[in-house]
PDB file of C-alpha atoms in Angstrom:
ATOM      1  CA  MET A1237      30.890 -28.944 -47.606  1.00 56.00           C
ATOM      2  CA  VAL A1238      27.495 -27.280 -47.831  1.00 57.00           C
ATOM      3  CA  SER A1239      25.648 -28.017 -51.013  1.00 60.00           C
ATOM      4  CA  ARG A1240      23.751 -25.381 -52.869  1.00 59.00           C
ATOM      5  CA  ALA A1241      20.446 -27.256 -52.363  1.00 58.00           C
ATOM      6  CA  SER A1242      20.796 -27.401 -48.576  1.00 58.00           C
ATOM      7  CA  PHE A1243      21.771 -23.708 -48.438  1.00 53.00           C
ATOM      8  CA  ALA A1244      18.741 -22.779 -50.552  1.00 55.00           C
ATOM      9  CA  GLY A1245      16.473 -24.864 -48.257  1.00 58.00           C
ATOM     10  CA  TRP A1246      17.827 -23.074 -45.157  1.00 50.00           C
ATOM     11  CA  TYR A1247      17.493 -19.695 -46.863  1.00 53.00           C
ATOM     12  CA  ARG A1248      13.859 -20.355 -47.768  1.00 57.00           C
ATOM     13  CA  HIS A1249      13.055 -21.400 -44.194  1.00 57.00           C
ATOM     14  CA  ARG A1250      14.833 -18.535 -42.479  1.00 54.00           C
ATOM     15  CA  TYR A1251      11.728 -16.384 -43.073  1.00 53.00           C
ATOM     16  CA  VAL A1252       9.722 -18.995 -41.220  1.00 48.00           C
ATOM     17  CA  TRP A1253      12.243 -18.781 -38.340  1.00 46.00           C
ATOM     18  CA  VAL A1254      12.078 -14.985 -38.312  1.00 46.00           C
ATOM     19  CA  ALA A1255       8.272 -15.137 -38.155  1.00 46.00           C
ATOM     20  CA  ALA A1256       8.422 -17.679 -35.308  1.00 44.00           C
ATOM     21  CA  ILE A1257      10.841 -15.485 -33.357  1.00 51.00           C
ATOM     22  CA  LEU A1258       8.623 -12.407 -33.863  1.00 44.00           C
ATOM     23  CA  VAL A1259       5.573 -14.326 -32.623  1.00 45.00           C
ATOM     24  CA  ALA A1260       7.491 -15.506 -29.526  1.00 48.00           C
ATOM     25  CA  VAL A1261       8.762 -11.990 -28.752  1.00 45.00           C
ATOM     26  CA  SER A1262       5.254 -10.532 -29.182  1.00 51.00           C
ATOM     27  CA  ALA A1263       3.749 -13.136 -26.866  1.00 49.00           C
ATOM     28  CA  GLY A1264       6.457 -12.444 -24.266  1.00 51.00           C
ATOM     29  CA  ALA A1265       5.811  -8.701 -24.467  1.00 45.00           C
ATOM     30  CA  ALA A1266       2.076  -9.264 -24.001  1.00 46.00           C
ATOM     31  CA  VAL A1267       2.734 -11.318 -20.849  1.00 43.00           C
ATOM     32  CA  VAL A1268       5.026  -8.619 -19.426  1.00 42.00           C
ATOM     33  CA  VAL A1269       2.463  -5.870 -20.117  1.00 42.00           C
ATOM     34  CA  ARG A1270      -0.339  -7.919 -18.543  1.00 45.00           C
ATOM     35  CA  THR A1271       1.795  -8.675 -15.470  1.00 42.00           C
ATOM     36  CA  ALA A1272       2.810  -5.020 -15.022  1.00 43.00           C
ATOM     37  CA  GLY A1273      -0.818  -3.940 -15.226  1.00 42.00           C
ATOM     38  CA  SER A1274      -1.898  -6.439 -12.582  1.00 39.00           C
ATOM     39  CA  GLN A1275       0.649  -5.065 -10.102  1.00 42.00           C
ATOM     40  CA  ALA A1276      -0.880  -1.608 -10.381  1.00 43.00           C
ATOM     41  CA  GLU A1277      -4.338  -2.936  -9.502  1.00 43.00           C
ATOM     42  CA  PRO A1278      -4.249  -5.940  -7.169  1.00 49.00           C
ATOM     43  CA  ALA A1279      -6.644  -8.680  -8.225  1.00 63.00           C
ATOM     44  CA  ASP A1280      -7.247  -9.923  -4.695  1.00 90.00           C
ATOM     45  CA  LEU A1281      -9.592  -8.119  -2.313  1.00 90.00           C
ATOM     46  CA  GLN A1282      -7.022  -7.967   0.503  1.00 90.00           C
ATOM     47  CA  GLY A1283      -4.555  -6.191  -1.806  1.00 91.00           C
ATOM     48  CA  GLN A1284      -7.215  -3.731  -2.952  1.00 93.00           C
ATOM     49  CA  ILE A1285      -8.130  -2.925   0.654  1.00 93.00           C
ATOM     50  CA  LEU A1286      -4.457  -2.372   1.563  1.00 93.00           C
ATOM     51  CA  THR A1287      -4.002  -0.039  -1.396  1.00 93.00           C
ATOM     52  CA  ARG A1288      -7.145   1.954  -0.589  1.00 93.00           C
ATOM     53  CA  MET A1289      -6.260   2.240   3.122  1.00 93.00           C
ATOM     54  CA  ARG A1290      -2.759   3.445   2.313  1.00 93.00           C
ATOM     55  CA  THR A1291      -4.047   5.984  -0.207  1.00 92.00           C
ATOM     56  CA  ILE A1292      -6.699   7.366   2.149  1.00 92.00           C
ATOM     57  CA  LEU A1293      -4.256   7.712   5.050  1.00 92.00           C
ATOM     58  CA  GLU A1294      -1.551   9.319   2.912  1.00 90.00           C
ATOM     59  CA  GLN A1295      -3.967  11.872   1.460  1.00 89.00           C
ATOM     60  CA  ALA A1296      -5.488  12.763   4.837  1.00 83.00           C
ATOM     61  CA  ASP A1297      -4.071  15.466   7.074  1.00 68.00           C
ATOM     62  CA  PRO A1298      -2.439  14.075  10.229  1.00 62.00           C
ATOM     63  CA  GLU A1299      -5.333  15.633  12.199  1.00 59.00           C
ATOM     64  CA  GLN A1300      -7.768  13.416  10.273  1.00 56.00           C
ATOM     65  CA  HIS A1301      -5.933  10.374  11.650  1.00 54.00           C
ATOM     66  CA  ASN A1302      -7.446  11.484  14.988  1.00 48.00           C
ATOM     67  CA  HIS A1303      -4.001  11.705  16.561  1.00 47.00           C
ATOM     68  CA  ALA A1304      -2.881  14.721  18.508  1.00 45.00           C
ATOM     69  CA  GLY A1305      -2.550  17.513  15.951  1.00 44.00           C
ATOM     70  CA  HIS A1306       0.808  18.067  14.312  1.00 43.00           C
ATOM     71  CA  ASP A1307       0.880  21.340  12.385  1.00 47.00           C
ATOM     72  CA  LEU A1308       4.008  20.696  10.343  1.00 48.00           C
ATOM     73  CA  GLN A1309       5.131  22.997   7.567  1.00 47.00           C
ATOM     74  CA  GLN A1310       8.218  22.901   5.408  1.00 46.00           C
ATOM     75  CA  VAL A1311       9.665  25.274   2.879  1.00 45.00           C
ATOM     76  CA  ALA A1312       9.849  23.985  -0.693  1.00 48.00           C
ATOM     77  CA  ASN A1313      10.738  26.299  -3.581  1.00 49.00           C
ATOM     78  CA  GLY A1314      10.333  29.304  -1.287  1.00 53.00           C
ATOM     79  CA  GLU A1315       6.756  28.359  -0.334  1.00 58.00           C
ATOM     80  CA  GLN A1316       5.435  26.761   2.837  1.00 65.00           C
ATOM     81  CA  THR A1317       3.904  23.346   2.145  1.00 75.00           C
ATOM     82  CA  LYS A1318       2.677  20.434   4.204  1.00 81.00           C
ATOM     83  CA  PRO A1319       5.086  17.500   4.111  1.00 87.00           C
ATOM     84  CA  ALA A1320       3.959  14.179   2.656  1.00 89.00           C
ATOM     85  CA  VAL A1321       2.536  11.522   4.954  1.00 92.00           C
ATOM     86  CA  ILE A1322       3.832   8.051   4.042  1.00 92.00           C
ATOM     87  CA  CYS A1323       1.987   5.039   5.485  1.00 94.00           C
ATOM     88  CA  GLY A1324       2.285   1.304   5.878  1.00 93.00           C
ATOM     89  CA  VAL A1325      -0.854  -0.684   6.703  1.00 94.00           C
ATOM     90  CA  HIS A1326      -1.948  -4.116   7.871  1.00 94.00           C
ATOM     91  CA  VAL A1327      -5.516  -5.475   7.654  1.00 93.00           C
ATOM     92  CA  TYR A1328      -6.911  -7.594  10.495  1.00 94.00           C
ATOM     93  CA  GLY A1329     -10.308  -7.971   8.851  1.00 92.00           C
ATOM     94  CA  TYR A1330     -13.270  -6.230   7.287  1.00 94.00           C
ATOM     95  CA  GLU A1331     -17.041  -6.158   7.444  1.00 92.00           C
ATOM     96  CA  PRO A1332     -19.062  -7.597   5.928  1.00 90.00           C
ATOM     97  CA  SER A1333     -16.623 -10.501   6.039  1.00 88.00           C
ATOM     98  CA  GLU A1334     -18.355 -12.197   3.093  1.00 89.00           C
ATOM     99  CA  ALA A1335     -17.674  -9.225   0.776  1.00 89.00           C
ATOM    100  CA  SER A1336     -16.122 -10.328  -2.499  1.00 87.00           C
ATOM    101  CA  LYS A1337     -15.351  -6.943  -4.053  1.00 91.00           C
ATOM    102  CA  LEU A1338     -14.021  -3.651  -2.721  1.00 92.00           C
ATOM    103  CA  ALA A1339     -17.285  -1.783  -3.292  1.00 90.00           C
ATOM    104  CA  ASP A1340     -19.013  -4.135  -0.815  1.00 91.00           C
ATOM    105  CA  VAL A1341     -16.537  -3.494   2.034  1.00 92.00           C
ATOM    106  CA  GLN A1342     -18.009  -1.124   4.640  1.00 94.00           C
ATOM    107  CA  THR A1343     -15.583  -1.190   7.579  1.00 94.00           C
ATOM    108  CA  VAL A1344     -11.917  -2.199   7.785  1.00 95.00           C
ATOM    109  CA  TYR A1345     -10.061  -3.056  10.996  1.00 95.00           C
ATOM    110  CA  GLY A1346      -6.317  -2.696  10.718  1.00 94.00           C
ATOM    111  CA  PHE A1347      -3.076  -1.126  11.838  1.00 94.00           C
ATOM    112  CA  HIS A1348      -1.276   1.893  10.411  1.00 94.00           C
ATOM    113  CA  LEU A1349       2.202   3.328  10.796  1.00 92.00           C
ATOM    114  CA  CYS A1350       2.717   6.656   9.057  1.00 93.00           C
ATOM    115  CA  GLY A1351       5.725   8.959   8.972  1.00 92.00           C
ATOM    116  CA  VAL A1352       5.507  12.673   8.229  1.00 92.00           C
ATOM    117  CA  ALA A1353       8.241  13.071   5.591  1.00 90.00           C
ATOM    118  CA  GLU A1354       9.781  16.465   6.265  1.00 92.00           C
ATOM    119  CA  GLN A1355      12.636  17.157   3.861  1.00 91.00           C
ATOM    120  CA  LYS A1356      15.992  15.664   4.923  1.00 91.00           C
ATOM    121  CA  ARG A1357      14.525  14.373   8.210  1.00 91.00           C
ATOM    122  CA  THR A1358      15.466  10.723   8.757  1.00 92.00           C
ATOM    123  CA  TRP A1359      12.887   8.115   9.727  1.00 92.00           C
ATOM    124  CA  ASP A1360      14.238   7.887  13.269  1.00 91.00           C
ATOM    125  CA  TRP A1361      13.458  11.579  13.894  1.00 92.00           C
ATOM    126  CA  ALA A1362      10.202  11.785  11.926  1.00 92.00           C
ATOM    127  CA  VAL A1363       6.829  12.487  13.501  1.00 91.00           C
ATOM    128  CA  LYS A1364       4.982   9.174  13.400  1.00 90.00           C
ATOM    129  CA  LEU A1365       1.307   8.296  13.589  1.00 89.00           C
ATOM    130  CA  ALA A1366       0.661   4.678  14.553  1.00 91.00           C
ATOM    131  CA  GLY A1367      -1.821   2.273  16.026  1.00 92.00           C
ATOM    132  CA  PRO A1368      -4.888   0.185  15.388  1.00 94.00           C
ATOM    133  CA  VAL A1369      -7.294   1.935  13.038  1.00 93.00           C
ATOM    134  CA  ILE A1370     -10.890   1.539  11.892  1.00 94.00           C
ATOM    135  CA  MET A1371     -11.739   2.867   8.455  1.00 94.00           C
ATOM    136  CA  ASP A1372     -15.305   3.453   7.308  1.00 94.00           C
ATOM    137  CA  PHE A1373     -15.391   2.989   3.526  1.00 93.00           C
ATOM    138  CA  SER A1374     -19.152   3.654   3.409  1.00 91.00           C
ATOM    139  CA  THR A1375     -18.754   7.429   3.860  1.00 90.00           C
ATOM    140  CA  ASP A1376     -17.298  10.065   1.575  1.00 86.00           C
ATOM    141  CA  PRO A1377     -14.629  10.922   2.553  1.00 89.00           C
ATOM    142  CA  PRO A1378     -13.900   7.638   4.314  1.00 91.00           C
ATOM    143  CA  GLY A1379     -13.885   7.844   8.112  1.00 91.00           C
ATOM    144  CA  ILE A1380     -10.700   7.213  10.086  1.00 92.00           C
ATOM    145  CA  GLN A1381     -10.839   6.232  13.756  1.00 91.00           C
ATOM    146  CA  VAL A1382      -7.646   5.554  15.676  1.00 91.00           C
ATOM    147  CA  VAL A1383      -7.712   3.571  18.898  1.00 90.00           C
ATOM    148  CA  GLU A1384      -6.403   5.789  21.691  1.00 90.00           C
ATOM    149  CA  ALA A1385      -6.760   5.715  25.436  1.00 89.00           C
ATOM    150  CA  THR A1386      -9.072   8.253  27.014  1.00 88.00           C
ATOM    151  CA  GLU A1387      -9.009   9.932  30.364  1.00 90.00           C
ATOM    152  CA  ASP A1388     -11.160   7.155  31.813  1.00 92.00           C
ATOM    153  CA  VAL A1389     -10.298   4.118  29.641  1.00 92.00           C
ATOM    154  CA  ILE A1390      -6.855   2.515  29.173  1.00 94.00           C
ATOM    155  CA  PHE A1391      -5.660   1.634  25.664  1.00 92.00           C
ATOM    156  CA  ILE A1392      -6.307  -2.130  25.775  1.00 93.00           C
ATOM    157  CA  ASP A1393      -9.855  -1.623  27.057  1.00 93.00           C
ATOM    158  CA  ARG A1394     -10.475   1.009  24.391  1.00 94.00           C
ATOM    159  CA  LEU A1395      -9.228  -1.421  21.727  1.00 93.00           C
ATOM    160  CA  ARG A1396     -11.648  -4.083  22.978  1.00 94.00           C
ATOM    161  CA  GLN A1397     -14.493  -1.541  22.963  1.00 93.00           C
ATOM    162  CA  MET A1398     -13.860  -0.477  19.366  1.00 94.00           C
ATOM    163  CA  PHE A1399     -12.788  -3.747  17.668  1.00 94.00           C
ATOM    164  CA  PRO A1400     -14.864  -6.937  17.361  1.00 94.00           C
ATOM    165  CA  PRO A1401     -13.204  -9.733  19.415  1.00 93.00           C
ATOM    166  CA  LYS A1402     -12.008 -11.637  16.326  1.00 93.00           C
ATOM    167  CA  TYR A1403     -10.015  -8.558  15.205  1.00 94.00           C
ATOM    168  CA  ALA A1404      -9.070  -7.232  18.658  1.00 92.00           C
ATOM    169  CA  GLU A1405      -7.033 -10.349  19.413  1.00 92.00           C
ATOM    170  CA  PRO A1406      -4.634 -10.021  16.435  1.00 91.00           C
ATOM    171  CA  ALA A1407      -4.548  -6.224  16.934  1.00 91.00           C
ATOM    172  CA  GLN A1408      -2.882  -6.834  20.297  1.00 90.00           C
ATOM    173  CA  LYS A1409      -0.091  -8.891  18.695  1.00 88.00           C
ATOM    174  CA  GLU A1410       0.472  -7.876  15.067  1.00 86.00           C
ATOM    175  CA  ALA A1411       1.686  -4.731  13.358  1.00 87.00           C
ATOM    176  CA  LEU A1412       3.300  -4.374   9.914  1.00 91.00           C
ATOM    177  CA  SER A1413       4.797  -7.284   8.030  1.00 91.00           C
ATOM    178  CA  PRO A1414       8.559  -7.069   7.370  1.00 92.00           C
ATOM    179  CA  SER A1415       7.966  -6.522   3.628  1.00 92.00           C
ATOM    180  CA  GLU A1416       5.456  -3.717   4.317  1.00 92.00           C
ATOM    181  CA  MET A1417       7.953  -2.071   6.692  1.00 93.00           C
ATOM    182  CA  VAL A1418      10.727  -2.227   4.078  1.00 94.00           C
ATOM    183  CA  ASP A1419       8.394  -0.680   1.481  1.00 94.00           C
ATOM    184  CA  LEU A1420       7.308   2.019   3.948  1.00 93.00           C
ATOM    185  CA  ARG A1421      10.908   2.992   4.726  1.00 94.00           C
ATOM    186  CA  ARG A1422      11.842   3.059   1.031  1.00 94.00           C
ATOM    187  CA  ARG A1423       8.894   5.318   0.158  1.00 94.00           C
ATOM    188  CA  TYR A1424       9.529   7.531   3.213  1.00 94.00           C
ATOM    189  CA  ASP A1425      13.201   8.057   2.275  1.00 94.00           C
ATOM    190  CA  ALA A1426      12.178   9.004  -1.270  1.00 94.00           C
ATOM    191  CA  ALA A1427       9.537  11.484  -0.033  1.00 93.00           C
ATOM    192  CA  ALA A1428      11.963  13.019   2.490  1.00 91.00           C
ATOM    193  CA  GLY A1429      14.634  13.459  -0.190  1.00 91.00           C
ATOM    194  CA  LEU A1430      17.108  11.109   1.472  1.00 86.00           C
TER     195      LEU A1430
END
């Protein structure tokens, strides 16, 4: 049987328990908010470069990617609009290599794979822009140079001409990571209304 004294002791202390629970919930909410904020702005330089590359490429017209021009239009709400360009990127390196913050990065050597997201057009049939890319962050707007063969120079030689040797080697072997490809396809499907 519960005595009146023990019940009164528990009753008095329940306010202490309520306060402790509120403090724990508040601390948990603060951690969740801080974590969500850090995902929006990557703390590491590599993540910041990836985000900036992706943003620049997605906001640029396909012609600015220096690929053969694709003048794509689609009808949305009775008006002709340009379809969204959705990109995945991979960074091989950047110069100066000792840069510690994004503002110090001048040139980025990487790879891009972009899909032009025309409405209801699946990824397999989408116009794609892909290849090794050099981005000049020191200009406004940032410069985009895509490695392409010329009339006189084959692709691999052109890559070696444009990329420093330490970045040209991985550029011959690596493209997007599996997680970046999954994210690219998910964002493409959303933009294409699939």
